[in-house]
Coordinates of C-alpha atoms in Angstrom, one line a residue:
M1 CA 75.8 -37.8 6.5
D2 CA 75.6 -40.4 9.3
E3 CA 72.0 -39.5 10.6
E4 CA 68.8 -39.6 8.6
F5 CA 67.6 -36.2 7.5
L6 CA 65.2 -34.9 10.2
L7 CA 62.1 -32.9 9.3
L8 CA 61.3 -30.4 12.0
N9 CA 59.4 -28.1 9.7
P10 CA 55.6 -27.8 10.2
G11 CA 54.7 -30.4 7.6
P12 CA 55.1 -32.6 5.9
V13 CA 56.3 -34.5 9.1
P14 CA 58.2 -37.8 9.4
M15 CA 56.0 -40.9 8.7
S16 CA 56.3 -44.2 10.5
A17 CA 58.0 -47.1 8.6
A18 CA 54.8 -49.0 8.6
A19 CA 52.9 -46.2 7.0
R20 CA 55.6 -45.7 4.3
E21 CA 55.7 -49.4 3.7
A22 CA 51.9 -49.5 3.3
M23 CA 52.1 -46.9 0.5
S24 CA 54.3 -49.1 -1.5
E25 CA 52.0 -52.1 -1.6
P26 CA 50.7 -53.3 -5.1
M27 CA 48.1 -51.0 -6.7
V28 CA 44.5 -51.9 -6.5
S29 CA 41.4 -50.3 -8.1
H30 CA 39.8 -47.6 -6.0
R31 CA 36.4 -49.3 -6.6
S32 CA 37.7 -52.6 -5.2
A33 CA 36.7 -54.3 -2.0
A34 CA 40.4 -54.1 -1.1
F35 CA 40.4 -50.3 -1.3
E36 CA 37.0 -50.1 0.5
R37 CA 38.6 -51.8 3.5
V38 CA 41.4 -49.3 3.5
Y39 CA 39.0 -46.4 3.4
E40 CA 37.0 -47.9 6.3
R41 CA 40.0 -48.3 8.4
A42 CA 41.1 -44.6 7.7
Q43 CA 37.7 -43.4 8.4
D44 CA 37.3 -45.3 11.7
G45 CA 40.6 -44.0 12.9
L46 CA 39.8 -40.4 11.9
T47 CA 36.5 -40.6 13.7
Y48 CA 38.3 -41.6 16.8
V49 CA 40.8 -38.7 16.5
F50 CA 38.0 -36.1 15.8
E51 CA 35.7 -37.3 18.5
R52 CA 38.2 -38.2 21.3
S53 CA 40.9 -35.6 21.2
T54 CA 40.8 -34.9 24.9
P55 CA 43.3 -35.6 27.7
N56 CA 41.2 -38.4 29.1
E57 CA 39.8 -39.5 25.6
A58 CA 36.2 -38.7 26.6
A59 CA 34.0 -38.3 23.5
T60 CA 33.2 -34.7 22.6
A61 CA 31.2 -35.5 19.5
R62 CA 28.8 -38.3 18.4
D63 CA 27.0 -39.2 15.2
G64 CA 29.1 -36.9 13.0
E65 CA 30.9 -38.0 9.9
A66 CA 34.5 -38.1 8.9
L67 CA 35.1 -37.5 5.2
I68 CA 38.5 -38.1 3.5
L69 CA 39.4 -35.8 0.6
N70 CA 41.8 -36.3 -2.2
G71 CA 43.6 -33.1 -1.7
T72 CA 45.4 -31.1 1.1
A73 CA 43.6 -29.1 3.8
T74 CA 43.1 -26.0 1.6
M75 CA 40.6 -28.2 -0.4
G76 CA 39.0 -29.0 3.0
M77 CA 38.7 -25.4 3.9
E78 CA 37.0 -24.5 0.6
A79 CA 34.8 -27.4 0.7
A80 CA 33.6 -26.6 4.2
V81 CA 32.9 -23.0 3.3
A82 CA 31.4 -23.6 -0.2
N83 CA 29.0 -26.2 1.0
L84 CA 27.5 -23.9 3.7
V85 CA 27.1 -20.5 2.0
E86 CA 25.3 -18.9 -0.8
E87 CA 26.5 -16.0 -2.9
D88 CA 24.6 -13.4 -0.8
D89 CA 25.4 -14.8 2.6
E90 CA 27.8 -13.1 5.1
L91 CA 30.8 -15.0 6.5
V92 CA 32.9 -13.5 9.4
A93 CA 36.5 -14.5 8.9
V94 CA 38.7 -14.2 12.0
V95 CA 42.3 -13.5 10.9
N96 CA 45.6 -13.3 12.8
G97 CA 48.0 -15.2 10.5
K98 CA 48.5 -16.6 7.0
F99 CA 46.0 -19.4 7.3
G100 CA 43.2 -17.3 8.7
R101 CA 43.8 -15.0 5.8
R102 CA 43.6 -18.0 3.5
F103 CA 40.1 -18.8 5.0
K104 CA 39.1 -15.2 4.2
R105 CA 40.4 -15.4 0.7
I106 CA 38.6 -18.7 0.0
A107 CA 35.4 -17.3 1.3
E108 CA 35.6 -14.3 -0.8
R109 CA 35.1 -16.4 -3.9
H110 CA 31.8 -17.8 -2.5
C111 CA 30.1 -15.1 -0.4
E112 CA 30.3 -11.8 1.3
V113 CA 33.0 -11.6 3.8
T114 CA 33.4 -9.4 6.9
P115 CA 36.9 -9.8 8.2
V116 CA 38.0 -9.4 11.7
E117 CA 41.8 -8.9 11.5
F118 CA 44.6 -8.7 13.9
G119 CA 48.4 -8.5 13.3
W120 CA 50.1 -11.8 12.5
G121 CA 51.1 -13.1 15.9
D122 CA 48.8 -10.9 17.8
P123 CA 46.1 -12.6 20.0
I124 CA 42.5 -12.5 19.0
D125 CA 40.3 -10.0 20.8
T126 CA 37.0 -11.9 21.2
E127 CA 35.1 -8.7 21.9
A128 CA 35.9 -7.5 18.4
V129 CA 34.6 -10.9 17.0
S130 CA 31.4 -10.6 19.1
E131 CA 30.8 -7.2 17.6
A132 CA 31.3 -8.5 14.1
V133 CA 29.0 -11.5 14.3
T134 CA 25.3 -10.8 14.1
D135 CA 22.1 -12.7 13.5
D136 CA 22.6 -12.2 9.8
T137 CA 26.0 -14.0 9.8
A138 CA 25.7 -17.4 8.1
V139 CA 29.2 -18.7 9.0
V140 CA 32.2 -17.9 11.1
T141 CA 35.7 -19.2 10.4
V142 CA 38.9 -19.3 12.4
V143 CA 42.2 -21.2 12.6
H144 CA 42.7 -23.0 15.9
N145 CA 46.4 -23.4 15.8
E146 CA 47.8 -20.7 13.6
T147 CA 50.7 -22.4 11.9
S148 CA 52.3 -19.2 10.6
T149 CA 52.8 -17.8 14.1
G150 CA 52.7 -20.6 16.7
L151 CA 49.6 -19.2 18.4
L152 CA 46.7 -21.2 19.8
N153 CA 43.5 -19.3 19.3
P154 CA 40.4 -19.2 21.6
V155 CA 38.1 -21.5 19.5
E156 CA 35.8 -22.2 22.4
R157 CA 34.9 -18.6 23.0
I158 CA 34.5 -17.9 19.4
G159 CA 32.3 -21.0 19.1
E160 CA 30.1 -19.5 21.8
I161 CA 29.7 -16.4 19.8
A162 CA 28.7 -18.2 16.6
E163 CA 26.3 -20.4 18.5
A164 CA 24.6 -17.3 20.1
H165 CA 23.8 -16.0 16.6
D166 CA 22.9 -19.4 15.1
A167 CA 25.9 -19.2 12.7
R168 CA 27.7 -22.2 11.5
F169 CA 31.2 -22.6 12.8
V170 CA 34.1 -23.9 10.7
V171 CA 37.4 -24.4 12.3
D172 CA 40.9 -25.1 10.7
G173 CA 42.4 -27.7 13.0
V174 CA 45.1 -28.5 10.6
T175 CA 48.0 -28.5 13.1
S176 CA 46.1 -29.2 16.3
I177 CA 43.8 -32.2 15.4
G178 CA 45.9 -35.3 16.1
G179 CA 48.2 -33.6 18.4
D180 CA 46.3 -31.5 20.8
E181 CA 42.9 -31.1 22.5
F182 CA 40.0 -30.5 20.2
R183 CA 36.3 -30.6 21.3
V184 CA 33.8 -30.6 18.4
D185 CA 30.6 -30.3 20.3
D186 CA 31.8 -28.5 23.4
W187 CA 33.2 -25.8 21.2
N188 CA 30.1 -25.7 18.9
V189 CA 32.2 -26.7 15.9
D190 CA 30.1 -27.6 12.8
I191 CA 32.9 -28.6 10.5
A192 CA 36.4 -29.2 11.5
V193 CA 39.3 -29.5 9.0
T194 CA 42.6 -31.4 9.3
D195 CA 45.5 -32.5 7.1
G196 CA 47.3 -35.7 6.7
Q197 CA 50.8 -34.3 6.6
K198 CA 50.6 -32.5 10.0
A199 CA 49.9 -33.9 13.5
L200 CA 48.3 -37.1 12.0
A201 CA 51.8 -38.0 10.6
A202 CA 50.2 -39.3 7.3
P203 CA 51.4 -38.4 3.8
P204 CA 50.8 -35.1 2.2
G205 CA 48.0 -34.8 -0.4
V206 CA 45.1 -36.1 1.7
S207 CA 43.0 -34.3 4.2
A208 CA 39.8 -34.9 6.2
L209 CA 36.7 -33.1 7.5
Y210 CA 34.4 -33.8 10.4
V211 CA 30.9 -32.8 9.8
A212 CA 29.1 -32.6 13.1
D213 CA 25.8 -34.2 13.7
G214 CA 23.0 -32.3 12.2
V215 CA 25.1 -30.0 9.9
D216 CA 24.1 -32.0 6.8
A217 CA 20.8 -30.1 6.8
H218 CA 22.8 -26.9 6.1
I219 CA 25.0 -28.3 3.4
D220 CA 24.3 -27.4 -0.2
G221 CA 26.6 -29.6 -2.3
E222 CA 25.2 -28.3 -5.6
G223 CA 26.3 -24.9 -4.7
A224 CA 29.9 -26.0 -4.1
P225 CA 32.6 -26.7 -6.6
F226 CA 31.9 -30.0 -8.4
Y227 CA 34.9 -31.8 -6.8
E228 CA 34.0 -30.6 -3.4
D229 CA 30.4 -31.5 -3.2
L230 CA 30.1 -32.9 0.4
D231 CA 26.7 -34.4 -0.2
W232 CA 28.3 -36.5 -2.8
H233 CA 31.3 -37.3 -0.6
S234 CA 29.0 -38.4 2.2
R235 CA 27.0 -40.7 0.0
K236 CA 30.2 -42.3 -1.3
A237 CA 31.7 -42.5 2.1
S238 CA 28.8 -44.8 3.1
Q239 CA 30.2 -47.2 0.5
H240 CA 33.8 -46.6 1.9
Q241 CA 34.7 -44.8 -1.3
T242 CA 35.4 -41.3 -2.7
P243 CA 33.4 -39.8 -5.6
F244 CA 36.3 -39.8 -7.9
T245 CA 39.6 -41.7 -8.3
S246 CA 41.1 -42.1 -4.9
A247 CA 44.8 -41.6 -4.2
V248 CA 45.2 -45.3 -3.1
P249 CA 48.8 -45.1 -1.7
L250 CA 48.0 -42.0 0.3
F251 CA 44.8 -43.5 1.8
R252 CA 46.9 -46.6 2.7
G253 CA 49.4 -44.4 4.6
L254 CA 46.6 -42.5 6.2
A255 CA 45.0 -45.6 7.5
V256 CA 48.2 -46.8 9.2
A257 CA 48.9 -43.4 10.6
V258 CA 45.5 -43.0 12.4
E259 CA 45.7 -46.6 13.6
D260 CA 49.1 -45.7 15.1
I261 CA 47.4 -42.8 16.8
E262 CA 44.7 -44.9 18.3
S263 CA 47.3 -47.4 19.6
E264 CA 49.1 -44.6 21.4
G265 CA 45.8 -43.1 22.6
M266 CA 44.8 -39.5 22.1
G267 CA 45.3 -38.8 25.8
N268 CA 48.9 -40.0 25.8
R269 CA 49.5 -38.1 22.4
I270 CA 48.2 -34.8 23.7
T271 CA 50.4 -35.1 26.8
R272 CA 53.4 -36.0 24.8
H273 CA 52.9 -33.0 22.4
R274 CA 52.4 -30.6 25.2
R275 CA 55.4 -31.8 27.2
Q276 CA 57.6 -31.6 24.0
S277 CA 56.5 -28.1 23.0
A278 CA 57.0 -26.8 26.5
A279 CA 60.5 -28.3 26.7
F280 CA 61.4 -26.8 23.2
R281 CA 60.2 -23.3 24.2
E282 CA 62.0 -23.5 27.5
A283 CA 65.2 -24.5 25.6
M284 CA 64.9 -21.6 23.3
W285 CA 64.5 -19.2 26.2
A286 CA 67.5 -20.7 27.8
M287 CA 69.4 -20.1 24.7
G288 CA 68.6 -16.5 25.0
L289 CA 65.9 -16.3 22.3
E290 CA 62.3 -14.9 22.5
S291 CA 59.0 -16.4 21.4
F292 CA 57.3 -14.6 18.5
P293 CA 53.5 -14.5 19.2
E294 CA 52.0 -12.3 21.8
L295 CA 49.5 -13.8 24.3
N296 CA 46.3 -12.5 26.1
E297 CA 44.2 -14.3 28.7
E298 CA 42.3 -16.2 26.0
S299 CA 45.3 -17.4 23.8
D300 CA 48.3 -19.6 24.3
Y301 CA 51.4 -20.8 22.7
S302 CA 50.9 -23.7 20.2
N303 CA 51.5 -27.3 21.4
T304 CA 52.5 -28.6 18.0
L305 CA 55.0 -26.0 16.7
T306 CA 57.1 -23.2 18.1
A307 CA 57.7 -19.8 16.5
I308 CA 60.8 -17.9 17.6
E309 CA 62.1 -14.5 16.8
L310 CA 65.4 -14.5 15.0
P311 CA 68.1 -12.7 16.8
E312 CA 70.4 -9.9 15.4
G313 CA 73.0 -11.4 13.3
A314 CA 70.6 -13.9 11.8
R315 CA 67.7 -11.7 10.8
G316 CA 66.7 -10.4 7.3
D317 CA 69.3 -11.2 4.7
D318 CA 71.5 -12.8 7.3
S319 CA 68.9 -15.5 8.0
T320 CA 69.9 -17.4 5.0
A321 CA 73.3 -18.4 6.4
F322 CA 71.5 -19.6 9.6
F323 CA 69.0 -21.8 7.8
D324 CA 71.8 -23.1 5.6
A325 CA 73.8 -24.1 8.6
V326 CA 70.8 -25.9 10.0
S327 CA 70.2 -27.7 6.7
E328 CA 73.8 -28.7 6.4
R329 CA 73.5 -30.6 9.7
G330 CA 70.7 -32.7 8.3
V331 CA 67.8 -30.9 9.8
S332 CA 64.9 -29.0 8.3
I333 CA 63.1 -26.1 10.0
S334 CA 61.1 -23.4 8.5
G335 CA 61.4 -19.6 8.4
G336 CA 58.6 -17.0 8.5
Q337 CA 55.9 -16.8 5.8
A338 CA 55.2 -13.7 3.7
H339 CA 56.2 -10.6 5.6
L340 CA 57.6 -12.5 8.4
G341 CA 60.4 -14.0 6.3
G342 CA 63.7 -13.2 7.9
D343 CA 62.0 -12.4 11.2
I344 CA 61.2 -15.7 12.8
F345 CA 61.9 -19.5 12.5
R346 CA 59.4 -22.2 13.2
V347 CA 60.0 -25.7 14.5
S348 CA 57.4 -28.6 14.6
N349 CA 57.0 -31.3 17.1
M350 CA 54.0 -32.7 15.4
G351 CA 53.6 -36.5 14.9
N352 CA 55.6 -39.2 16.3
L353 CA 58.9 -37.4 17.2
S354 CA 61.1 -38.8 19.9
P355 CA 62.8 -36.8 22.7
E356 CA 66.0 -37.7 21.0
Q357 CA 65.0 -36.0 17.7
L358 CA 63.9 -32.9 19.5
L359 CA 67.2 -32.8 21.4
R360 CA 69.0 -33.1 18.0
G361 CA 66.9 -30.1 16.8
V362 CA 67.8 -27.9 19.7
R363 CA 71.5 -28.9 19.5
T364 CA 71.5 -28.2 15.7
I365 CA 69.9 -24.7 16.2
G366 CA 72.4 -23.8 18.8
E367 CA 75.3 -24.9 16.6
A368 CA 74.0 -23.1 13.6
F369 CA 73.7 -19.8 15.5
E370 CA 77.2 -20.2 16.8
E371 CA 78.5 -21.0 13.3
V372 CA 77.0 -17.7 11.9
G373 CA 78.4 -15.6 14.9
V374 CA 75.2 -15.1 17.0
D375 CA 76.0 -15.3 20.7
V376 CA 73.7 -17.9 22.2
D377 CA 73.9 -20.2 25.2
A378 CA 73.5 -23.4 23.2
E379 CA 74.8 -25.6 26.2
A380 CA 71.9 -24.2 28.5
A381 CA 69.4 -25.0 25.8
V382 CA 70.6 -28.7 25.5
E383 CA 70.6 -29.1 29.2
T384 CA 67.1 -27.7 29.4
V385 CA 65.6 -30.1 26.9
Q386 CA 67.5 -33.0 28.5
H387 CA 66.1 -32.2 31.8
E388 CA 62.5 -31.5 30.6
L389 CA 62.3 -34.7 28.5
D390 CA 64.6 -37.0 30.5
V391 CA 66.8 -37.7 27.7

């Protein structure tokens, strides 16, 4: 194969050469001064990302704390919930995809849960959320960018609802933070969760939380799982360490990745992701395909991944041949999850992808459909992305 295998699946995403090289440096102790410097670099970079994810890089949070976890974002989701609730507390979980459902399932192990559920890919009706959240609600959870469906949910409006009832607000920003706008204080977010392997373009296996200013007063580390005690994580973070053995190579890769983001600037990064996702959607529509998620006035298409309905001839059991044809061309995309398997495909533009790489993805998808006998306008799709991205 002449070209390097291209990851266009929604994580893990391609890492920079510098981040990969940092991971291969000689091992050091996780209690050494050398590692503490790595932790500090990673934490400083994450603080920048969490606090300045706006088009003009204006700060939307101050005096909060970024905590790095030895685990993927599922660990972060559980840590956020488990440190804020007691067994008899009520949590309202907003669900319109796989990862909203994951939040609900996590919470059910720690407290009483009131789900507000919509179809996967359907937009959230915030009036239904407003009816569910009461003054007795302790926590509200939602996914900002629902990775399973390519839908951007109305976090700002749900944050207003939570704030009106003095409920803590926990947001999964796993595939938005580092690639799209995210406003901690403006949206009344108490804890935000993100993952290394997504828009941060860091290695899988490490994630991060941002605990907003003042939220520590609501955290009960002793009530959380031992490994996820956020009080303990915060105390060790003040020493630039984690409570337990740190995944040293992963932290090194993360430190470089977030420094790369700061070098690009979050404003530029947000603009680039939005332009790329719009170009990819336009290309798919030019090909004759349809977007999967439905929108209402409070929702939007994701700016970091695109979910497209599979056409007849490549749906259900026939989808295997299509995905095989994509893979044989050295490109990885993802299908639908759970009951959406065989119905949709998902393509990421998270991280540091170039216009040329996205063009390759569009061309590959068109060629794969043609190979399996689906009538698409592959040439129009290629011309569209070339025009939109000047490539």
